[in-house]
Coordinates of C-alpha atoms in Angstrom, one line a residue:
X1044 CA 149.7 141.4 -33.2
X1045 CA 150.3 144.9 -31.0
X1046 CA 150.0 143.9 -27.0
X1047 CA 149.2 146.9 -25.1
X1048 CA 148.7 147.3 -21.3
X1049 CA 146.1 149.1 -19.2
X1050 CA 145.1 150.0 -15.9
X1051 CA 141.5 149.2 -15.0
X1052 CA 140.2 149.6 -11.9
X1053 CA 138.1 146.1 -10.3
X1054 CA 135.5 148.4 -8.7
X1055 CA 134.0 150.6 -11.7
X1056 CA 135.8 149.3 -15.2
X1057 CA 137.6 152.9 -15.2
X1058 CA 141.1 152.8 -17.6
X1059 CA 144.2 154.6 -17.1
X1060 CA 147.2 154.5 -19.1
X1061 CA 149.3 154.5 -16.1
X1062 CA 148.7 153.4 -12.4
X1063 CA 146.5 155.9 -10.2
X1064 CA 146.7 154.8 -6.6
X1065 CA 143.1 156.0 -6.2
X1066 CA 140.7 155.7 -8.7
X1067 CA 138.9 159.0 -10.3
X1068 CA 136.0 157.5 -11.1
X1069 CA 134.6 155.8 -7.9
X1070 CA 137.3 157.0 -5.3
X1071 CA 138.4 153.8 -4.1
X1072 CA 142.1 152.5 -3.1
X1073 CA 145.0 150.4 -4.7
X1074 CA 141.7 148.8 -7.2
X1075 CA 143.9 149.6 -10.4
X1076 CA 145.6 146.3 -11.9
X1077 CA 147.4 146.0 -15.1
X1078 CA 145.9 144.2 -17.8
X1079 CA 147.4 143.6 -21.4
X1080 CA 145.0 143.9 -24.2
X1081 CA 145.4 142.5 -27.7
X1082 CA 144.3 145.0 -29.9
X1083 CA 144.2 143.1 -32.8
X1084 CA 142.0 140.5 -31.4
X1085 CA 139.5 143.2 -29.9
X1086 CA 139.2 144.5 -33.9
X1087 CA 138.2 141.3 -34.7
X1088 CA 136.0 140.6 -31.8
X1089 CA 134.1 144.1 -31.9
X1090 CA 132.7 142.9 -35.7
X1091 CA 130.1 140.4 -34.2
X1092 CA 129.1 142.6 -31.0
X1093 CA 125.6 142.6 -32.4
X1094 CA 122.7 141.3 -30.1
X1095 CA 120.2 138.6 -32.3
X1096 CA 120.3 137.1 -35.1
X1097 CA 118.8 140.0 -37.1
X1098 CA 121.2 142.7 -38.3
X1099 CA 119.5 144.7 -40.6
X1100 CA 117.2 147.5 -40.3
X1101 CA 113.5 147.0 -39.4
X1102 CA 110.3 149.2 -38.2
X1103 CA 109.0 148.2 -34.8
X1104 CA 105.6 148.1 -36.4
X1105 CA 106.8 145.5 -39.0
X1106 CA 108.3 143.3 -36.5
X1107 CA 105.7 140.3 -35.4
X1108 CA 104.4 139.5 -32.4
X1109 CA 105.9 135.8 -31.3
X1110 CA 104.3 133.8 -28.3
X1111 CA 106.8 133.1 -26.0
X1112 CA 106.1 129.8 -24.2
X1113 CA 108.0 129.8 -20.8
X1114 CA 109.0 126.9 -18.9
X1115 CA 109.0 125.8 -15.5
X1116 CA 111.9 126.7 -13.1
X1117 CA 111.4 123.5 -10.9
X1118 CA 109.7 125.3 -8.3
X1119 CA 106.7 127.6 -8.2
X1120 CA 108.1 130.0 -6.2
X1121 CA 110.8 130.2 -8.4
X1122 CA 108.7 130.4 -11.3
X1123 CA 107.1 133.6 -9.3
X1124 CA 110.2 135.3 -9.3
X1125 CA 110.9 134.8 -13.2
X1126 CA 107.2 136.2 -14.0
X1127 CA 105.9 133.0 -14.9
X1128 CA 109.1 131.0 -15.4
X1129 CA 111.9 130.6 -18.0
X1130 CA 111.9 133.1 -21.0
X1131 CA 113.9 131.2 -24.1
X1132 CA 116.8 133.1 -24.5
X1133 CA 117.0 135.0 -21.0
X1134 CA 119.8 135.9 -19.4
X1135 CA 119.4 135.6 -15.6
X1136 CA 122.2 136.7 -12.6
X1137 CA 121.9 135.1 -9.5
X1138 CA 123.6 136.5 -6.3
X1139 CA 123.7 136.0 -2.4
X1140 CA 126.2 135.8 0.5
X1141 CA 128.7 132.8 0.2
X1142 CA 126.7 130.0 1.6
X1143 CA 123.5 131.4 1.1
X1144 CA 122.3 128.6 -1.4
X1145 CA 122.4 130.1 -4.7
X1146 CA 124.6 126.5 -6.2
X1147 CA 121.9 124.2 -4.3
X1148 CA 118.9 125.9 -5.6
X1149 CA 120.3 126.3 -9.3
X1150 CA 121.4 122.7 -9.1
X1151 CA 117.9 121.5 -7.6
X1152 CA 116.4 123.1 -10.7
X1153 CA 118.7 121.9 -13.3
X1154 CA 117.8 118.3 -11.5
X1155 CA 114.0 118.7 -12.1
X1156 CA 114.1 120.1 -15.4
X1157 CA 116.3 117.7 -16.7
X1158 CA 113.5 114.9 -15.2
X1159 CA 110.7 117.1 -17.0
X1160 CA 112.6 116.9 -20.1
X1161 CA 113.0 113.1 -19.6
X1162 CA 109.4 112.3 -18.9
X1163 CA 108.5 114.8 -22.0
X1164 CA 107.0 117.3 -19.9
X1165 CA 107.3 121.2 -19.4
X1166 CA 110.5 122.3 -20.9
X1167 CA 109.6 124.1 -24.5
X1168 CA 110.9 126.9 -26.1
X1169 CA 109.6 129.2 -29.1
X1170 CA 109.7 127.2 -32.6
X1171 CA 112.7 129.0 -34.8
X1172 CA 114.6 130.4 -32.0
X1173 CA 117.5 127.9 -32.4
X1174 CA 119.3 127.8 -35.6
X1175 CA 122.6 125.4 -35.0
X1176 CA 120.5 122.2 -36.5
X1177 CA 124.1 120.2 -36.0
X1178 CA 123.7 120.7 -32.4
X1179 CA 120.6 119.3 -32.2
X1180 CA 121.6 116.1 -33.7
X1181 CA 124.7 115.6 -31.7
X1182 CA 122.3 114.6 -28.7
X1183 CA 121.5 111.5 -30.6
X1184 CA 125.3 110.9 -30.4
X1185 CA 124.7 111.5 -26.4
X1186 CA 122.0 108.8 -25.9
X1187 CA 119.7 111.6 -24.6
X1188 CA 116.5 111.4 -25.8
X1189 CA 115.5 115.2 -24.8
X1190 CA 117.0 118.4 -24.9
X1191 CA 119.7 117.9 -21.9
X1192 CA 120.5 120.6 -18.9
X1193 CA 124.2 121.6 -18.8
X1194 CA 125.8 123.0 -15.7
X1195 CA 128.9 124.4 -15.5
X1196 CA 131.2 124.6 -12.6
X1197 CA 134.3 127.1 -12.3
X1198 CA 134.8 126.5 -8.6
X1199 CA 134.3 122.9 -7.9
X1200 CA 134.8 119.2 -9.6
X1201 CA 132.2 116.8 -11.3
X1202 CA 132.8 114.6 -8.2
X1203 CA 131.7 117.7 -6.1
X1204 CA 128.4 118.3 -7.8
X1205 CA 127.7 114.6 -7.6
X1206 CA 128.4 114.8 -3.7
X1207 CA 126.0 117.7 -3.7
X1208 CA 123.4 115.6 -6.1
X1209 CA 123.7 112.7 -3.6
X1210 CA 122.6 115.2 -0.6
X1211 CA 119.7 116.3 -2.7
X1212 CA 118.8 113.4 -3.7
X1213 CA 119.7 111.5 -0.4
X1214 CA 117.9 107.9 -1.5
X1215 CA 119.4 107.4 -4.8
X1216 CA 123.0 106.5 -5.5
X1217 CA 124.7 107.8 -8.6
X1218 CA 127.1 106.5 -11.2
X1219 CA 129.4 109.3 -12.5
X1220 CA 130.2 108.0 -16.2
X1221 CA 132.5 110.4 -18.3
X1222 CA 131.6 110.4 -21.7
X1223 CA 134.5 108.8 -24.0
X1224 CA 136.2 112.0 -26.1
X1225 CA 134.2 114.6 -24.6
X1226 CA 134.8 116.4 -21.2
X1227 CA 131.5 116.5 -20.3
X1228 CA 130.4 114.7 -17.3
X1229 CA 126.9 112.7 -17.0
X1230 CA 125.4 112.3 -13.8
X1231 CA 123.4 108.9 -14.3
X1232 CA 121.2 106.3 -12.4
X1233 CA 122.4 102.8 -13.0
X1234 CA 119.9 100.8 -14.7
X1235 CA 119.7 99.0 -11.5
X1236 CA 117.5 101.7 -9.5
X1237 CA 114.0 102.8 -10.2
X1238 CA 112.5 106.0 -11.5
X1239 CA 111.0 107.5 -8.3
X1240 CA 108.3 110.0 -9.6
X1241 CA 108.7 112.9 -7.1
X1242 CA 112.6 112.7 -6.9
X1243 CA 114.6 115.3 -9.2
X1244 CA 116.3 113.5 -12.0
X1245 CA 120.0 113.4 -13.4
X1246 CA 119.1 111.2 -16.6
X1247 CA 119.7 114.5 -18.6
X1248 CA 121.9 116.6 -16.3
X1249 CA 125.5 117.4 -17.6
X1250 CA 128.3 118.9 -15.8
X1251 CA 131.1 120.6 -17.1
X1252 CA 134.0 122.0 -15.1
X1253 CA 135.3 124.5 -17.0
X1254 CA 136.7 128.3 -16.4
X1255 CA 137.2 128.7 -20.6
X1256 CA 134.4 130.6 -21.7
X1257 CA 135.0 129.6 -25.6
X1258 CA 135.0 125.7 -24.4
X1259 CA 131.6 125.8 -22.8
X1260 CA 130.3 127.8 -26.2
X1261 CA 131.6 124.8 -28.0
X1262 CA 130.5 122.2 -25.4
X1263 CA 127.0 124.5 -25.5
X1264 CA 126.7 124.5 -29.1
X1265 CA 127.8 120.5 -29.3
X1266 CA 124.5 119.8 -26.6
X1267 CA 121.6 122.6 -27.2
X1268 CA 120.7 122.4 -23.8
X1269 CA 117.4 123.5 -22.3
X1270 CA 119.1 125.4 -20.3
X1271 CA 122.3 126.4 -19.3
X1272 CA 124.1 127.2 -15.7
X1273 CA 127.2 128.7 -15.4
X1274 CA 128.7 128.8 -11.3
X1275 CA 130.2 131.3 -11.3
X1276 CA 130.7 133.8 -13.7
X1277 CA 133.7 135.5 -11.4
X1278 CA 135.5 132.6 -12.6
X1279 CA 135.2 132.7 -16.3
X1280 CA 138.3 133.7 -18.3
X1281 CA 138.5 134.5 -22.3
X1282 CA 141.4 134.1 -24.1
X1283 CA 141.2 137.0 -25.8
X1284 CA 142.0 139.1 -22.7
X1285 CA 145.2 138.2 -20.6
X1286 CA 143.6 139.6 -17.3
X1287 CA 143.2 137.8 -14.1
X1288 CA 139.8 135.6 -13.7
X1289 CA 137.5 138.1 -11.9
X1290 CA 138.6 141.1 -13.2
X1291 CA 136.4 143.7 -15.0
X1292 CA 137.7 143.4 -18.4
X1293 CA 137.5 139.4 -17.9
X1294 CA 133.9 139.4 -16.7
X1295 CA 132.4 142.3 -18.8
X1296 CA 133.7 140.0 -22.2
X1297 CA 132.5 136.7 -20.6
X1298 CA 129.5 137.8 -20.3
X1299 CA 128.9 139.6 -23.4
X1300 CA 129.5 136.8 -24.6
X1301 CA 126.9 134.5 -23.2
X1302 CA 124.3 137.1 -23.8
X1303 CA 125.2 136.8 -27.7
X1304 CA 125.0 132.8 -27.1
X1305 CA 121.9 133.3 -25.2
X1306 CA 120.0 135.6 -27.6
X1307 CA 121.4 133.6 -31.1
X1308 CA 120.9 130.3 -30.0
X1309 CA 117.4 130.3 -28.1
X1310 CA 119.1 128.9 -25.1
X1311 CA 118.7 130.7 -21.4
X1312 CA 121.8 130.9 -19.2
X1313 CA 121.7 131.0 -15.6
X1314 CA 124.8 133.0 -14.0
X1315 CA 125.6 132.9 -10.5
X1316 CA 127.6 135.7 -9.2
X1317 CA 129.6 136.7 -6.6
X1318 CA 129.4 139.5 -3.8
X1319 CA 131.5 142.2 -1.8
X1320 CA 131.7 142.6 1.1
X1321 CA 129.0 146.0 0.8
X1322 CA 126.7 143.2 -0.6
X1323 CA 126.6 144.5 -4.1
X1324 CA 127.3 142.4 -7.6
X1325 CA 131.1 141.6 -7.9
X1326 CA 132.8 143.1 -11.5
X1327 CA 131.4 145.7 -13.7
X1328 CA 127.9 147.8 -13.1
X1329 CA 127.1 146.8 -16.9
X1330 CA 127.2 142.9 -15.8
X1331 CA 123.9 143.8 -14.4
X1332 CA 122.7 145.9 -17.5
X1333 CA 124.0 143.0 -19.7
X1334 CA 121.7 140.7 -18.1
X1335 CA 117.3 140.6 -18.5
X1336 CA 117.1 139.9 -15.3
X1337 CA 119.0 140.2 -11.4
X1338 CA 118.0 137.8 -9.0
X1339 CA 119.6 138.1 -4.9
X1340 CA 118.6 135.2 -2.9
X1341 CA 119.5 136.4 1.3
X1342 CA 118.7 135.4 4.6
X1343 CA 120.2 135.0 7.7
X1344 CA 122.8 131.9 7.7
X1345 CA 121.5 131.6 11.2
X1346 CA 117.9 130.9 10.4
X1347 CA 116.3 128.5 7.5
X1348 CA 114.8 130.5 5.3
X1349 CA 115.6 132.5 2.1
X1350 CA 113.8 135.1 0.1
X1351 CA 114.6 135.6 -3.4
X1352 CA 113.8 138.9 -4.8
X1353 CA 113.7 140.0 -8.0
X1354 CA 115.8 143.4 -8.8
X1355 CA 115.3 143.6 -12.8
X1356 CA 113.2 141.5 -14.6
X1357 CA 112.8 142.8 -18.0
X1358 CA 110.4 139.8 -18.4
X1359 CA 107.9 140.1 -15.0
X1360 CA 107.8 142.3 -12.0
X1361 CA 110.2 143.4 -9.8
X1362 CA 107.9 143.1 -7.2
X1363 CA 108.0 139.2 -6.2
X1364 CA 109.5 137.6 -3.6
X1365 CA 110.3 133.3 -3.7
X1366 CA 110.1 132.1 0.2
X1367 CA 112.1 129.2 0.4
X1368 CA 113.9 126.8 3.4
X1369 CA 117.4 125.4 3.9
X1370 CA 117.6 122.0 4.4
X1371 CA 119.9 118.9 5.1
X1372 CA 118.2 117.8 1.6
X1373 CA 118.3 121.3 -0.4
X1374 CA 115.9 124.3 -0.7
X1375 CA 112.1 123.3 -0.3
X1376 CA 109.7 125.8 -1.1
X1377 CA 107.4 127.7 1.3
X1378 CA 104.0 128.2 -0.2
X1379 CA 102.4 129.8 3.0
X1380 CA 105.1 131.7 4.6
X1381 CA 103.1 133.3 6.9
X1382 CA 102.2 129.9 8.7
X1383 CA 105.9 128.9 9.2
X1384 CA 106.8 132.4 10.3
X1385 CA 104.4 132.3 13.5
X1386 CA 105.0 128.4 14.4
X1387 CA 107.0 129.1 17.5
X1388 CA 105.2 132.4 18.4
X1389 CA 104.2 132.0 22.3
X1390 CA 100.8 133.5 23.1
X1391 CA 99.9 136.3 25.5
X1392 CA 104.1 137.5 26.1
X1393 CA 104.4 141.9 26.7
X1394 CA 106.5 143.1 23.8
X1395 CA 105.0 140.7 20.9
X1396 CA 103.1 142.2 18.0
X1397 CA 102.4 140.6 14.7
X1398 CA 102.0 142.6 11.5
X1399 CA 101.2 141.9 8.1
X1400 CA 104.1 143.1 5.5
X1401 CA 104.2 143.1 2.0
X1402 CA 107.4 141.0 0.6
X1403 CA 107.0 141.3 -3.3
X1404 CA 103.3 141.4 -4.5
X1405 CA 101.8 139.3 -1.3
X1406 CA 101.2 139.6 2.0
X1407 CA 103.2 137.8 4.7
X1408 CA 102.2 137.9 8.4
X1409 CA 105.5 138.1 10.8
X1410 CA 106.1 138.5 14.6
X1411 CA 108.2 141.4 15.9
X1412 CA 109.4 141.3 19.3
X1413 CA 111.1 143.9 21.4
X1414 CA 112.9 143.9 24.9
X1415 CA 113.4 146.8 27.1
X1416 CA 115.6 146.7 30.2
X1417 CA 117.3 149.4 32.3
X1418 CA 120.7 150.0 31.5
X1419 CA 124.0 150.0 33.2
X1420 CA 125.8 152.2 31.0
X1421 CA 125.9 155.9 30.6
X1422 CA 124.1 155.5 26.7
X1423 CA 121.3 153.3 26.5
X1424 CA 122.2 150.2 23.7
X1425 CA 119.7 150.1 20.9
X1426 CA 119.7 146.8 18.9
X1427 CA 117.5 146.5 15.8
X1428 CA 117.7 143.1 13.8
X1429 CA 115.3 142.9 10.5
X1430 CA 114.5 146.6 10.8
X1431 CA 115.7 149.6 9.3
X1432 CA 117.3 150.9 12.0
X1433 CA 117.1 154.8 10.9
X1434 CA 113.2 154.3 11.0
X1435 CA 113.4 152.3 14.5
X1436 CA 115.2 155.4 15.9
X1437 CA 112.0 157.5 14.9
X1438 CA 109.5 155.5 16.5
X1439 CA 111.4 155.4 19.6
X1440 CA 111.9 159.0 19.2
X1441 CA 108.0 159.4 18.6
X1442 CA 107.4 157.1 21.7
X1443 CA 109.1 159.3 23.9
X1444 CA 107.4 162.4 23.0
X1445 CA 103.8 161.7 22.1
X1446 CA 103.4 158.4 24.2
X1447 CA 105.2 159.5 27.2
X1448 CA 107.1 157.0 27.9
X1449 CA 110.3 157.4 29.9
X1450 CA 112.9 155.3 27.1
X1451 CA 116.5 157.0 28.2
X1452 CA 117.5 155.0 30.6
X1453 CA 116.4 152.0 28.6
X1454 CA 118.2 149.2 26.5
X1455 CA 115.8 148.8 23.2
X1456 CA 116.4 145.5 21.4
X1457 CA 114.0 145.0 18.5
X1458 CA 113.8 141.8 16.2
X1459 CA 111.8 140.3 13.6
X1460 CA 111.4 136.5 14.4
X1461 CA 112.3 134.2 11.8
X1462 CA 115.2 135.8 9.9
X1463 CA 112.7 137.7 8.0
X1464 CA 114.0 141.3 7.2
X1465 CA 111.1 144.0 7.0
X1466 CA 112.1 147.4 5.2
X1467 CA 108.3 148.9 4.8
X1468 CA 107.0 152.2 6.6
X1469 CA 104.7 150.0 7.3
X1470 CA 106.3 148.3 10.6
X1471 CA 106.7 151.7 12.2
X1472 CA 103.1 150.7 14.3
X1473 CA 103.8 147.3 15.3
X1474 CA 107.6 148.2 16.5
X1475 CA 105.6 150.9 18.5
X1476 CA 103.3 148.9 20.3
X1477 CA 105.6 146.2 20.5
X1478 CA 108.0 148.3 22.5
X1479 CA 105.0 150.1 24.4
X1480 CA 104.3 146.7 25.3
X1481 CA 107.7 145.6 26.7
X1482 CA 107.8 148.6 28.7
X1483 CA 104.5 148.3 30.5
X1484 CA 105.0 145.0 30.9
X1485 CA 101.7 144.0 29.0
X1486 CA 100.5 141.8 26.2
X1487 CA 98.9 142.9 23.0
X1488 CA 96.3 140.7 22.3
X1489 CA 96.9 137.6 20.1
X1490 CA 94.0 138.4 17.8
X1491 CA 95.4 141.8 17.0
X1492 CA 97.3 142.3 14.0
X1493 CA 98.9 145.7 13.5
X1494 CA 100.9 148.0 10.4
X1495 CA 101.0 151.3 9.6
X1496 CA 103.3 154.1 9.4
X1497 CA 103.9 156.9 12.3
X1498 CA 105.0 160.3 11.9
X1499 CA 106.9 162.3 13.4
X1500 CA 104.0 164.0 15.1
X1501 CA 102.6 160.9 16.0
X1502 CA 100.2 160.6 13.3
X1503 CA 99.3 157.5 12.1
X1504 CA 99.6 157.1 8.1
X1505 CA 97.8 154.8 5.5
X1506 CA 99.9 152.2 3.8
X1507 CA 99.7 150.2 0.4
X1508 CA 97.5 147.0 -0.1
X1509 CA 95.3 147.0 2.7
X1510 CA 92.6 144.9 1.8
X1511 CA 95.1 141.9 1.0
X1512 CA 97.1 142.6 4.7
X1513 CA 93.7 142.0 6.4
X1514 CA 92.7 139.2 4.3
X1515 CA 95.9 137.2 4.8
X1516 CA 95.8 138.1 8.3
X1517 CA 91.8 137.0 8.5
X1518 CA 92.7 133.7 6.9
X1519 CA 95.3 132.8 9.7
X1520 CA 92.2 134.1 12.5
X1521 CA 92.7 137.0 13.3
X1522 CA 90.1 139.3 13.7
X1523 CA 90.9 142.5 15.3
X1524 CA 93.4 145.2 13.2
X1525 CA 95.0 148.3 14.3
X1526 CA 95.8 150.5 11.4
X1527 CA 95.8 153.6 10.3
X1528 CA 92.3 153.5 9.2
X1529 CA 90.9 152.9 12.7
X1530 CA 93.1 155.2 14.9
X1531 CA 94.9 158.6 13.5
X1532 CA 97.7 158.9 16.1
X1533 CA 100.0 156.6 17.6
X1534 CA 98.6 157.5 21.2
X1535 CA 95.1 156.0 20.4
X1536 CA 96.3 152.7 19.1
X1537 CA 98.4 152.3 22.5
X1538 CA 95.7 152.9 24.3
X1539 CA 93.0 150.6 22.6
X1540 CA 96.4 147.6 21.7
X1541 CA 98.7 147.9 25.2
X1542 CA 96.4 149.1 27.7
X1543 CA 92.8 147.3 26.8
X1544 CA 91.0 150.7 25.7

């Protein structure tokens, strides 16, 4: 067997035979590290890179059309995201901020679709899509009597997922029993407690901690889970490669393989995966690609709530947004964000205006606030939180010149309540108004809901979806709009919004 080193850079997968101190390819720093490469077992390894269980040849117009039956995430909103919720044999990446959520929701999920699957509910999968019949009947070696939920763990112990279960599930104490020969943890109610209905179960959950990619294929293969979760796949190491867990080589074949687990065996995988400091996707750019669909879940850690958005779904749009809020207990689902994100809003305050944005394919009503005060320094401060602050910097810009109003000598701060992050032209108007507002000291009215974008002339421009802004906005009570379709420059709707006509 012929060892051979390389140098691959962590930031873009590029090889060099020797060390570079900056990379050619994507021009960063120091990112080359040595890896050693067994040649011999990457000749074996390329002869099964094939995706499927099919190999041969075969005319798209001969292929027949199978009805995918989907099951349910756990949560609606997550089911939103998905496009209607689990595909069989997806491959989904999940990714946030450290501490943003994305182990409590997956866990949360694994929780309630292992209860679906023990109350014989929900959790089915396309007829013929698994072939590994020996799996199957290993469960009845398992005492499960449904298709079990596996969950793997790279960063934490079995007795650190149960802590995590008991804060979920805060009224129900758990036994963990490891199962005798295997290495596969159970997280099990004692026959003791009762079945409580709207609680999340752990009669079928199973927890692996393991960083061994070939020993969760086996354990995988052993259970035929409904689904399986794998946190994180940063942490995943093949022994086929000698690099560092983390590294591109390691995570571009860890997750190759899982996608040809996923795709042969019928069974969707759930990966959770780590971010940079720029926010992107840790590893390789073809870790997205590999995957049908990328998932971020963000928010502020200051504030409760957390939107996840779909970025590639090759199964549903890439349009939807999941609301969801942090709790002592786990993520609970909002299913009328708009509501929650105007609880606290005080009425009748200069400097308040609430719009109606579109995050995903619905309309959500949020309040933007800004505060203007004279400055004490020789360059006025602008803050912008929620806001793109390029486009903030326009309307201020517009302000100034169509709605003379005297902004140099003024410190801007502008903020979306909430923790809610707004990246639409369509919160050009309200951030106008609402700073129009500050500075003459006077309120916008609390029936007036505002969007629309402003040019740079002060023109006022038409935005998407219209009819569902108002009606989500009617349905709350209000009844008085200023858009684009009622004023054409940004100097009417001050007039009519900030000064009463």
């Amino acid at each position: 067997m012929k060892i051979s080193s390389t140098f691959v850079c962590q930031q873009c997968g590029y090889q060099s035979a020797s060390f570079l101190g900056k990379c050619p390819e994507c021009g960063e720093w120091n990112s080359l590290v040595e890896t050693k490469v067994s040649t011999e077992g990457l000749r074996i390894k390329d002869k099964g890179l094939s995706v499927g269980v099919e190999q041969s040849l075969v005319k798209l117009s001969d292929v027949k059309n199978q009805q995918i039956r989907r099951f349910s995430a756990g949560f609606e909103e997550f089911d939103r995201v998905l496009g209607g919720g689990i595909v069989p044999g997806s491959i989904v990446l999940i990714s946030g901020d450290p501490g943003i959520g994305k182990s409590t929701l997956l866990l949360q999920s694994a929780m309630r679709i292992a209860k679906s699957t023990t109350s014989g509910q929900g959790t089915t999968s396309t007829t013929g899509m698994r072939k590994n019949q020996k799996a199957r009947d290993t469960r009845d070696t398992l005492n499960s009597r449904d298709t079990p939920v596996l969950y793997v763990t790279g960063e934490e112990s079995a007795q650190q997922v149960k802590i995590r279960a008991d804060r979920i599930v805060h009224s129900s104490q758990f036994t963990l029993r490891l199962r005798s020969g295997q290495t596969v943890h159970s997280l099990r109610k004692t026959k003791k407690e009762k079945s409580v209905n709207h609680e999340p179960s752990t009669e079928n959950l199973f927890i692996l901690p393991a960083t061994d990619v070939e020993a969760i294929m086996a354990a995988s293969e052993k259970l035929a889970p409904t689904l399986l979760i794998v946190d994180s796949i940063q942490t995943l190491t093949s022994s086929d490669l000698s690099g560092a867990a983390g590294s591109v080589g390691q995570v571009r074949e860890c997750a190759q393989i899982l996608q040809r687990h996923a795709k042969t065996s019928g069974t969707p995988i759930f990966l959770v995966g780590h971010v940079t400091k720029e926010g992107s996707i840790a590893g390789p750019k073809v870790l997205e690609h590999l995957v049908d669909a990328v998932l971020n879940l963000e928010g502020d850690g200051t504030h409760a709530f957390r939107l996840l958005r779909s970025v590639k779904n090759r199964f549903g749009s890439t349009f939807e947004v999941g609301v969801f809020e942090m709790r002592d207990s786990g993520m609970v689902e909002v299913s009328n964000p708009s509501q929650i994100f105007l609880a606290q809003r005080i009425s009748s305050r200069p400097g308040s205006v609430v719009t109606s944005t579109i995050a995903g394919g619905r309309p959500i009503l949020a309040e933007v606030q800004a505060l203007c005060t004279s400055t004490i320094f020789p360059v006025p401060t602008r803050r912008v939180t929620g806001l793109d602050f390029a486009r903030t910097q326009i309307v201020i810009a517009a302000l100034a010149k169509v709605a003379n109003l005297a902004l140099g000598n003024l410190d801007i701060y502008v903020n979306v309540a909430g923790g809610l992050k707004i990246f639409e032209p369509a919160s050009d108007l309200p951030v106008a108004l609402a700073i129009a507002s500050a500075v003459v000291n006077k309120p916008v009215s609390d029936q007036i809901c505002a969007f629309g974008e402003v040019g740079l002339l002060g023109e006022l421009r038409q935005v998407v979806n219209l009819e569902g802004r108002i009606k989500e906005a009617k349905r709350l009570g209000f009844d008085d709009f200023v858009t684009p379709e009622k004023f054409k420059t940004l100097e009417d709707a001050i007039s009519y919004a900030v000064h009463g006509g």
